[in-house]
């Protein structure tokens, strides 16, 4: 497929998303119906759609103020004209038979004045965030707010975590280069590599298939690299999901710890079984009915709580447009409940590590503050906020200690 045709293919997928179909389902259905699209086509179409979702507000704005309704065609047209003019001319778009209906004169007038419209756009439109979150995000990010929001408009870098159970950083960097995957070291972590080029070869590489590397964002990795997570401990990953943090801990400690994983979603845990076998990680899975057997048992309880995902907007931009005040309140209540319920599993002098991939105080700082106010047995040891300026994805984490 030509690149212009790939962009046109995004129109139908975006229309389905705007009409309420989840984006992953919309992508899957389009690819199933259009099997002529090869792997490079599918990857390119996906990249275009996710970039459009990151920039959705500014793409729609010039047409919105001219009384247009949002649709995939308008978003793609605006995207190509604003961000891809070095690749496509307006004639390329006008002459493409898949860009239907043909561009109208009024649309051409809007495109020709698009820079004037953008200059007058409100701040949340320019920086691409829901307006109702501005105060909350500014509270967390302070003077870094504008810079972080601008970074969130771009695609996230791709990071790998080296599996120390099987390899080391230097050797694996060299192995990846032999398979045309070029990486660079990360000064913030001894186990992370950032992919510079060749990411399309990763899933089929021997490094990935043998479990020598895992895809994991740098900020996510850093939450497991704290001193409190040390050899010889009993560690519970309470909201383990598919096990990214459990695997990172097993790698860090080289299996020299008793690691347990639990999640209410048993389907995700089944994926952890496959991943841990591939990685050579020793992780015991606990189902919900067995949790009560582990009271006062663990040295560390690690909680990667379900959250709004505001820290991962680069990677998962659809979450920008699915969040609202009620969802935040519900998530915050659930996060506090998880923290409160986790206490019984922790031994005296044990550590509770609380993590969310969110930049909202409602889900981070305020949840921890409420927990400490209501449970005098715990004290704050450390807290940290990661974001693209000092790491990568947005993460809040806090380490609390249970008094002896």
mmCIF file of N, CA and C in Angstrom, residues 37 121 154:
data_model
loop_
_atom_site.group_PDB
_atom_site.id
_atom_site.type_symbol
_atom_site.label_atom_id
_atom_site.label_comp_id
_atom_site.label_asym_id
_atom_site.label_seq_id
_atom_site.Cartn_x
_atom_site.Cartn_y
_atom_site.Cartn_z
ATOM 1 N N UNK A 37 -3.638 -6.122 3.225
ATOM 2 C CA UNK A 37 -2.706 -5.270 3.974
ATOM 3 C C UNK A 37 -1.664 -6.149 4.661
ATOM 4 N N UNK A 121 -6.127 28.811 18.996
ATOM 5 C CA UNK A 121 -6.728 27.681 19.724
ATOM 6 C C UNK A 121 -6.448 27.785 21.221
ATOM 7 N N UNK A 154 3.726 13.235 21.212
ATOM 8 C CA UNK A 154 4.584 12.438 20.342
ATOM 9 C C UNK A 154 4.590 10.979 20.773
#
